[in-house]
């Protein structure tokens, strides 16, 4: 009888093994799971707090990281290029690499038009017949065209396209950096209408054009896509797609914003096209008011307008490339320039700058002492090039 009791006791001990402090292994496992869950909750709360902090954090001052003195920036314009910026005016063009003027080319132009893509920049005097092409090392060459230039664009590999016009026809021609003609496309105004705007894809193989014609005394606008690749030979006149649904609405601006998306801006609409293969209309956004300003990048397209004629209240709306509205806010701040800074909108006039987040939070507001010629966002979201009449400052808002 004693042996039987001993065996039972041993069985009980085996099933009730404990740690030194009397806790069972099962309890330890449960405690470990509880600690992991608590740790995850704490981590989520920390991440959420950081999200709220970044979302609602504001800045009210700035520091100067570096500066480059300039002779004068009056009547000059600036575009981001290479390591820093390009300055151009009626008298010449120069490249500043952040420390000094790397190259400077003089010319005389009445109305310079400029485009930048990748490591190339093209400039021409409107209604003349020559285009100059530059890279970070300086001038690459001059391209002579047959007719007066109205618009131009340059692709990432240096292909330049120019919209040219004569009395009864328009020409869109493309050239490589050496000036060899790659494309020549003629359109008759009586048949296709007048080209209001055109855009060349980064690879130089696709082009979109907004044509405005007058039929029976009323406007008729259409968007036409051309394919200059090998596949384009299968299309009549290389027209890969055509959209005729705009009717009397004028579409004054078209643009390729990425390898897969293109945008057309009408007086009261935003059209987003998928251009991966044969172009197709992906989204159409109707706007109740006349669009004033347009700004866009590969992810978003933004518009501004006044809700009432003569009103000081400006409306800013932003849409993603799926046509979904991601921002809608109003401001009484006057501005002549508007741009994106990541998920924020930058607006500024001659003295005052504001940065407004997509959530409507005024992240930064500042009135500068000197007149602002230009304010260019850099890759770091809080760094900008502040260009005044006498210098270019690289600043950090804080």
mmCIF file with all atom_site columns, C-alpha atoms in Angstrom, residues 31-161:
data_model
loop_
_atom_site.group_PDB
_atom_site.id
_atom_site.type_symbol
_atom_site.label_atom_id
_atom_site.label_alt_id
_atom_site.label_comp_id
_atom_site.label_asym_id
_atom_site.label_entity_id
_atom_site.label_seq_id
_atom_site.pdbx_PDB_ins_code
_atom_site.Cartn_x
_atom_site.Cartn_y
_atom_site.Cartn_z
_atom_site.occupancy
_atom_site.B_iso_or_equiv
_atom_site.pdbx_formal_charge
_atom_site.auth_seq_id
_atom_site.auth_comp_id
_atom_site.auth_asym_id
_atom_site.auth_atom_id
_atom_site.pdbx_PDB_model_num
ATOM 1   C CA . UNK A 1 31  ? 3.438  35.798 -18.732 1.00 0.00 ? 31  UNK A CA 1
ATOM 2   C CA . UNK A 1 32  ? 5.859  35.891 -21.673 1.00 0.00 ? 32  UNK A CA 1
ATOM 3   C CA . UNK A 1 33  ? 2.965  36.181 -24.140 1.00 0.00 ? 33  UNK A CA 1
ATOM 4   C CA . UNK A 1 34  ? 1.446  38.944 -22.044 1.00 0.00 ? 34  UNK A CA 1
ATOM 5   C CA . UNK A 1 35  ? 4.765  40.842 -22.038 1.00 0.00 ? 35  UNK A CA 1
ATOM 6   C CA . UNK A 1 36  ? 5.065  40.513 -25.821 1.00 0.00 ? 36  UNK A CA 1
ATOM 7   C CA . UNK A 1 37  ? 1.519  41.809 -26.279 1.00 0.00 ? 37  UNK A CA 1
ATOM 8   C CA . UNK A 1 38  ? 2.164  44.703 -23.896 1.00 0.00 ? 38  UNK A CA 1
ATOM 9   C CA . UNK A 1 39  ? 5.421  45.496 -25.763 1.00 0.00 ? 39  UNK A CA 1
ATOM 10  C CA . UNK A 1 40  ? 3.613  45.536 -29.112 1.00 0.00 ? 40  UNK A CA 1
ATOM 11  C CA . UNK A 1 41  ? 0.919  47.817 -27.713 1.00 0.00 ? 41  UNK A CA 1
ATOM 12  C CA . UNK A 1 42  ? 3.558  50.190 -26.345 1.00 0.00 ? 42  UNK A CA 1
ATOM 13  C CA . UNK A 1 43  ? 5.381  50.155 -29.715 1.00 0.00 ? 43  UNK A CA 1
ATOM 14  C CA . UNK A 1 44  ? 2.138  50.909 -31.574 1.00 0.00 ? 44  UNK A CA 1
ATOM 15  C CA . UNK A 1 45  ? 1.374  53.758 -29.172 1.00 0.00 ? 45  UNK A CA 1
ATOM 16  C CA . UNK A 1 46  ? 4.882  55.195 -29.669 1.00 0.00 ? 46  UNK A CA 1
ATOM 17  C CA . UNK A 1 47  ? 4.584  54.962 -33.461 1.00 0.00 ? 47  UNK A CA 1
ATOM 18  C CA . UNK A 1 48  ? 1.135  56.557 -33.339 1.00 0.00 ? 48  UNK A CA 1
ATOM 19  C CA . UNK A 1 49  ? 2.471  59.363 -31.131 1.00 0.00 ? 49  UNK A CA 1
ATOM 20  C CA . UNK A 1 50  ? 5.315  59.964 -33.604 1.00 0.00 ? 50  UNK A CA 1
ATOM 21  C CA . UNK A 1 51  ? 2.804  59.984 -36.450 1.00 0.00 ? 51  UNK A CA 1
ATOM 22  C CA . UNK A 1 52  ? 0.669  62.597 -34.673 1.00 0.00 ? 52  UNK A CA 1
ATOM 23  C CA . UNK A 1 53  ? 3.776  64.602 -33.787 1.00 0.00 ? 53  UNK A CA 1
ATOM 24  C CA . UNK A 1 54  ? 4.972  64.713 -37.388 1.00 0.00 ? 54  UNK A CA 1
ATOM 25  C CA . UNK A 1 55  ? 1.466  65.351 -38.694 1.00 0.00 ? 55  UNK A CA 1
ATOM 26  C CA . UNK A 1 56  ? 0.771  68.362 -36.484 1.00 0.00 ? 56  UNK A CA 1
ATOM 27  C CA . UNK A 1 57  ? 4.272  69.656 -35.813 1.00 0.00 ? 57  UNK A CA 1
ATOM 28  C CA . UNK A 1 58  ? 4.844  73.223 -36.966 1.00 0.00 ? 58  UNK A CA 1
ATOM 29  C CA . UNK A 1 59  ? 7.958  75.316 -37.689 1.00 0.00 ? 59  UNK A CA 1
ATOM 30  C CA . UNK A 1 60  ? 8.413  79.047 -37.228 1.00 0.00 ? 60  UNK A CA 1
ATOM 31  C CA . UNK A 1 61  ? 12.044 79.816 -38.039 1.00 0.00 ? 61  UNK A CA 1
ATOM 32  C CA . UNK A 1 62  ? 14.936 78.727 -40.245 1.00 0.00 ? 62  UNK A CA 1
ATOM 33  C CA . UNK A 1 63  ? 18.709 78.489 -40.306 1.00 0.00 ? 63  UNK A CA 1
ATOM 34  C CA . UNK A 1 64  ? 21.052 79.117 -43.231 1.00 0.00 ? 64  UNK A CA 1
ATOM 35  C CA . UNK A 1 65  ? 23.132 76.033 -44.091 1.00 0.00 ? 65  UNK A CA 1
ATOM 36  C CA . UNK A 1 66  ? 25.126 77.660 -46.906 1.00 0.00 ? 66  UNK A CA 1
ATOM 37  C CA . UNK A 1 67  ? 24.928 80.592 -49.288 1.00 0.00 ? 67  UNK A CA 1
ATOM 38  C CA . UNK A 1 68  ? 26.205 81.762 -52.660 1.00 0.00 ? 68  UNK A CA 1
ATOM 39  C CA . UNK A 1 69  ? 26.427 85.482 -53.408 1.00 0.00 ? 69  UNK A CA 1
ATOM 40  C CA . UNK A 1 70  ? 25.022 86.608 -56.764 1.00 0.00 ? 70  UNK A CA 1
ATOM 41  C CA . UNK A 1 71  ? 25.556 89.808 -58.713 1.00 0.00 ? 71  UNK A CA 1
ATOM 42  C CA . UNK A 1 72  ? 21.843 90.258 -59.291 1.00 0.00 ? 72  UNK A CA 1
ATOM 43  C CA . UNK A 1 73  ? 18.869 87.935 -59.639 1.00 0.00 ? 73  UNK A CA 1
ATOM 44  C CA . UNK A 1 74  ? 16.441 90.633 -60.761 1.00 0.00 ? 74  UNK A CA 1
ATOM 45  C CA . UNK A 1 75  ? 14.410 89.521 -63.807 1.00 0.00 ? 75  UNK A CA 1
ATOM 46  C CA . UNK A 1 76  ? 16.000 86.058 -63.519 1.00 0.00 ? 76  UNK A CA 1
ATOM 47  C CA . UNK A 1 77  ? 14.283 82.707 -63.173 1.00 0.00 ? 77  UNK A CA 1
ATOM 48  C CA . UNK A 1 78  ? 15.550 79.524 -61.538 1.00 0.00 ? 78  UNK A CA 1
ATOM 49  C CA . UNK A 1 79  ? 14.983 75.815 -62.074 1.00 0.00 ? 79  UNK A CA 1
ATOM 50  C CA . UNK A 1 80  ? 16.387 72.868 -60.081 1.00 0.00 ? 80  UNK A CA 1
ATOM 51  C CA . UNK A 1 81  ? 19.181 71.203 -62.017 1.00 0.00 ? 81  UNK A CA 1
ATOM 52  C CA . UNK A 1 82  ? 22.064 68.856 -61.225 1.00 0.00 ? 82  UNK A CA 1
ATOM 53  C CA . UNK A 1 83  ? 23.455 69.412 -57.749 1.00 0.00 ? 83  UNK A CA 1
ATOM 54  C CA . UNK A 1 84  ? 21.832 72.816 -57.289 1.00 0.00 ? 84  UNK A CA 1
ATOM 55  C CA . UNK A 1 85  ? 20.127 75.212 -59.686 1.00 0.00 ? 85  UNK A CA 1
ATOM 56  C CA . UNK A 1 86  ? 20.194 76.907 -63.090 1.00 0.00 ? 86  UNK A CA 1
ATOM 57  C CA . UNK A 1 87  ? 19.629 80.639 -63.411 1.00 0.00 ? 87  UNK A CA 1
ATOM 58  C CA . UNK A 1 88  ? 18.426 82.117 -66.705 1.00 0.00 ? 88  UNK A CA 1
ATOM 59  C CA . UNK A 1 89  ? 17.207 85.457 -68.022 1.00 0.00 ? 89  UNK A CA 1
ATOM 60  C CA . UNK A 1 90  ? 17.049 87.408 -71.282 1.00 0.00 ? 90  UNK A CA 1
ATOM 61  C CA . UNK A 1 91  ? 20.831 87.891 -71.118 1.00 0.00 ? 91  UNK A CA 1
ATOM 62  C CA . UNK A 1 92  ? 22.205 84.432 -70.382 1.00 0.00 ? 92  UNK A CA 1
ATOM 63  C CA . UNK A 1 93  ? 22.110 81.143 -68.516 1.00 0.00 ? 93  UNK A CA 1
ATOM 64  C CA . UNK A 1 94  ? 24.369 79.815 -65.752 1.00 0.00 ? 94  UNK A CA 1
ATOM 65  C CA . UNK A 1 95  ? 24.692 76.692 -63.609 1.00 0.00 ? 95  UNK A CA 1
ATOM 66  C CA . UNK A 1 96  ? 25.431 77.041 -59.889 1.00 0.00 ? 96  UNK A CA 1
ATOM 67  C CA . UNK A 1 97  ? 26.583 73.757 -58.326 1.00 0.00 ? 97  UNK A CA 1
ATOM 68  C CA . UNK A 1 98  ? 26.154 74.854 -54.700 1.00 0.00 ? 98  UNK A CA 1
ATOM 69  C CA . UNK A 1 99  ? 29.494 76.560 -54.165 1.00 0.00 ? 99  UNK A CA 1
ATOM 70  C CA . UNK A 1 100 ? 30.167 78.557 -57.313 1.00 0.00 ? 100 UNK A CA 1
ATOM 71  C CA . UNK A 1 101 ? 29.019 79.318 -60.835 1.00 0.00 ? 101 UNK A CA 1
ATOM 72  C CA . UNK A 1 102 ? 30.232 76.275 -62.776 1.00 0.00 ? 102 UNK A CA 1
ATOM 73  C CA . UNK A 1 103 ? 29.427 77.632 -66.226 1.00 0.00 ? 103 UNK A CA 1
ATOM 74  C CA . UNK A 1 104 ? 27.910 80.790 -67.664 1.00 0.00 ? 104 UNK A CA 1
ATOM 75  C CA . UNK A 1 105 ? 26.739 81.358 -71.257 1.00 0.00 ? 105 UNK A CA 1
ATOM 76  C CA . UNK A 1 106 ? 25.665 84.765 -72.538 1.00 0.00 ? 106 UNK A CA 1
ATOM 77  C CA . UNK A 1 107 ? 22.995 85.330 -75.205 1.00 0.00 ? 107 UNK A CA 1
ATOM 78  C CA . UNK A 1 108 ? 20.243 87.788 -76.099 1.00 0.00 ? 108 UNK A CA 1
ATOM 79  C CA . UNK A 1 109 ? 16.658 86.482 -75.951 1.00 0.00 ? 109 UNK A CA 1
ATOM 80  C CA . UNK A 1 110 ? 13.317 88.273 -75.819 1.00 0.00 ? 110 UNK A CA 1
ATOM 81  C CA . UNK A 1 111 ? 11.266 85.405 -74.380 1.00 0.00 ? 111 UNK A CA 1
ATOM 82  C CA . UNK A 1 112 ? 13.392 82.411 -73.258 1.00 0.00 ? 112 UNK A CA 1
ATOM 83  C CA . UNK A 1 113 ? 11.576 79.101 -72.826 1.00 0.00 ? 113 UNK A CA 1
ATOM 84  C CA . UNK A 1 114 ? 13.269 76.334 -70.815 1.00 0.00 ? 114 UNK A CA 1
ATOM 85  C CA . UNK A 1 115 ? 12.745 72.658 -70.034 1.00 0.00 ? 115 UNK A CA 1
ATOM 86  C CA . UNK A 1 116 ? 14.716 70.304 -67.773 1.00 0.00 ? 116 UNK A CA 1
ATOM 87  C CA . UNK A 1 117 ? 14.701 66.511 -67.628 1.00 0.00 ? 117 UNK A CA 1
ATOM 88  C CA . UNK A 1 118 ? 17.298 64.317 -65.938 1.00 0.00 ? 118 UNK A CA 1
ATOM 89  C CA . UNK A 1 119 ? 20.762 65.656 -66.644 1.00 0.00 ? 119 UNK A CA 1
ATOM 90  C CA . UNK A 1 120 ? 19.797 67.872 -69.590 1.00 0.00 ? 120 UNK A CA 1
ATOM 91  C CA . UNK A 1 121 ? 18.391 71.368 -70.029 1.00 0.00 ? 121 UNK A CA 1
ATOM 92  C CA . UNK A 1 122 ? 17.131 72.959 -73.255 1.00 0.00 ? 122 UNK A CA 1
ATOM 93  C CA . UNK A 1 123 ? 16.525 76.654 -73.873 1.00 0.00 ? 123 UNK A CA 1
ATOM 94  C CA . UNK A 1 124 ? 15.263 78.626 -76.874 1.00 0.00 ? 124 UNK A CA 1
ATOM 95  C CA . UNK A 1 125 ? 13.965 82.087 -77.647 1.00 0.00 ? 125 UNK A CA 1
ATOM 96  C CA . UNK A 1 126 ? 10.269 81.838 -78.499 1.00 0.00 ? 126 UNK A CA 1
ATOM 97  C CA . UNK A 1 127 ? 9.484  82.392 -82.207 1.00 0.00 ? 127 UNK A CA 1
ATOM 98  C CA . UNK A 1 128 ? 13.101 81.812 -83.265 1.00 0.00 ? 128 UNK A CA 1
ATOM 99  C CA . UNK A 1 129 ? 14.753 78.771 -84.857 1.00 0.00 ? 129 UNK A CA 1
ATOM 100 C CA . UNK A 1 130 ? 17.547 77.676 -82.489 1.00 0.00 ? 130 UNK A CA 1
ATOM 101 C CA . UNK A 1 131 ? 17.685 75.494 -79.377 1.00 0.00 ? 131 UNK A CA 1
ATOM 102 C CA . UNK A 1 132 ? 20.684 75.255 -77.053 1.00 0.00 ? 132 UNK A CA 1
ATOM 103 C CA . UNK A 1 133 ? 21.226 72.051 -75.047 1.00 0.00 ? 133 UNK A CA 1
ATOM 104 C CA . UNK A 1 134 ? 23.269 71.880 -71.826 1.00 0.00 ? 134 UNK A CA 1
ATOM 105 C CA . UNK A 1 135 ? 24.316 69.315 -69.239 1.00 0.00 ? 135 UNK A CA 1
ATOM 106 C CA . UNK A 1 136 ? 26.207 69.755 -65.942 1.00 0.00 ? 136 UNK A CA 1
ATOM 107 C CA . UNK A 1 137 ? 29.490 70.234 -67.831 1.00 0.00 ? 137 UNK A CA 1
ATOM 108 C CA . UNK A 1 138 ? 28.185 73.031 -70.038 1.00 0.00 ? 138 UNK A CA 1
ATOM 109 C CA . UNK A 1 139 ? 26.857 73.510 -73.532 1.00 0.00 ? 139 UNK A CA 1
ATOM 110 C CA . UNK A 1 140 ? 26.410 70.336 -75.558 1.00 0.00 ? 140 UNK A CA 1
ATOM 111 C CA . UNK A 1 141 ? 25.315 71.920 -78.807 1.00 0.00 ? 141 UNK A CA 1
ATOM 112 C CA . UNK A 1 142 ? 22.878 74.060 -80.787 1.00 0.00 ? 142 UNK A CA 1
ATOM 113 C CA . UNK A 1 143 ? 19.984 72.635 -82.791 1.00 0.00 ? 143 UNK A CA 1
ATOM 114 C CA . UNK A 1 144 ? 18.572 74.559 -85.759 1.00 0.00 ? 144 UNK A CA 1
ATOM 115 C CA . UNK A 1 145 ? 14.935 73.952 -86.699 1.00 0.00 ? 145 UNK A CA 1
ATOM 116 C CA . UNK A 1 146 ? 12.952 74.911 -89.777 1.00 0.00 ? 146 UNK A CA 1
ATOM 117 C CA . UNK A 1 147 ? 10.147 77.011 -88.315 1.00 0.00 ? 147 UNK A CA 1
ATOM 118 C CA . UNK A 1 148 ? 9.597  79.389 -85.363 1.00 0.00 ? 148 UNK A CA 1
ATOM 119 C CA . UNK A 1 149 ? 9.531  77.581 -82.005 1.00 0.00 ? 149 UNK A CA 1
ATOM 120 C CA . UNK A 1 150 ? 6.414  77.865 -79.844 1.00 0.00 ? 150 UNK A CA 1
ATOM 121 C CA . UNK A 1 151 ? 7.119  75.225 -77.174 1.00 0.00 ? 151 UNK A CA 1
ATOM 122 C CA . UNK A 1 152 ? 9.890  72.748 -76.408 1.00 0.00 ? 152 UNK A CA 1
ATOM 123 C CA . UNK A 1 153 ? 10.582 69.751 -74.187 1.00 0.00 ? 153 UNK A CA 1
ATOM 124 C CA . UNK A 1 154 ? 13.643 67.630 -73.516 1.00 0.00 ? 154 UNK A CA 1
ATOM 125 C CA . UNK A 1 155 ? 13.681 63.945 -72.559 1.00 0.00 ? 155 UNK A CA 1
ATOM 126 C CA . UNK A 1 156 ? 15.951 62.232 -70.039 1.00 0.00 ? 156 UNK A CA 1
ATOM 127 C CA . UNK A 1 157 ? 18.409 61.002 -72.680 1.00 0.00 ? 157 UNK A CA 1
ATOM 128 C CA . UNK A 1 158 ? 18.692 64.419 -74.334 1.00 0.00 ? 158 UNK A CA 1
ATOM 129 C CA . UNK A 1 159 ? 16.091 64.099 -77.102 1.00 0.00 ? 159 UNK A CA 1
ATOM 130 C CA . UNK A 1 160 ? 14.568 67.540 -77.746 1.00 0.00 ? 160 UNK A CA 1
ATOM 131 C CA . UNK A 1 161 ? 11.069 68.032 -79.161 1.00 0.00 ? 161 UNK A CA 1
#
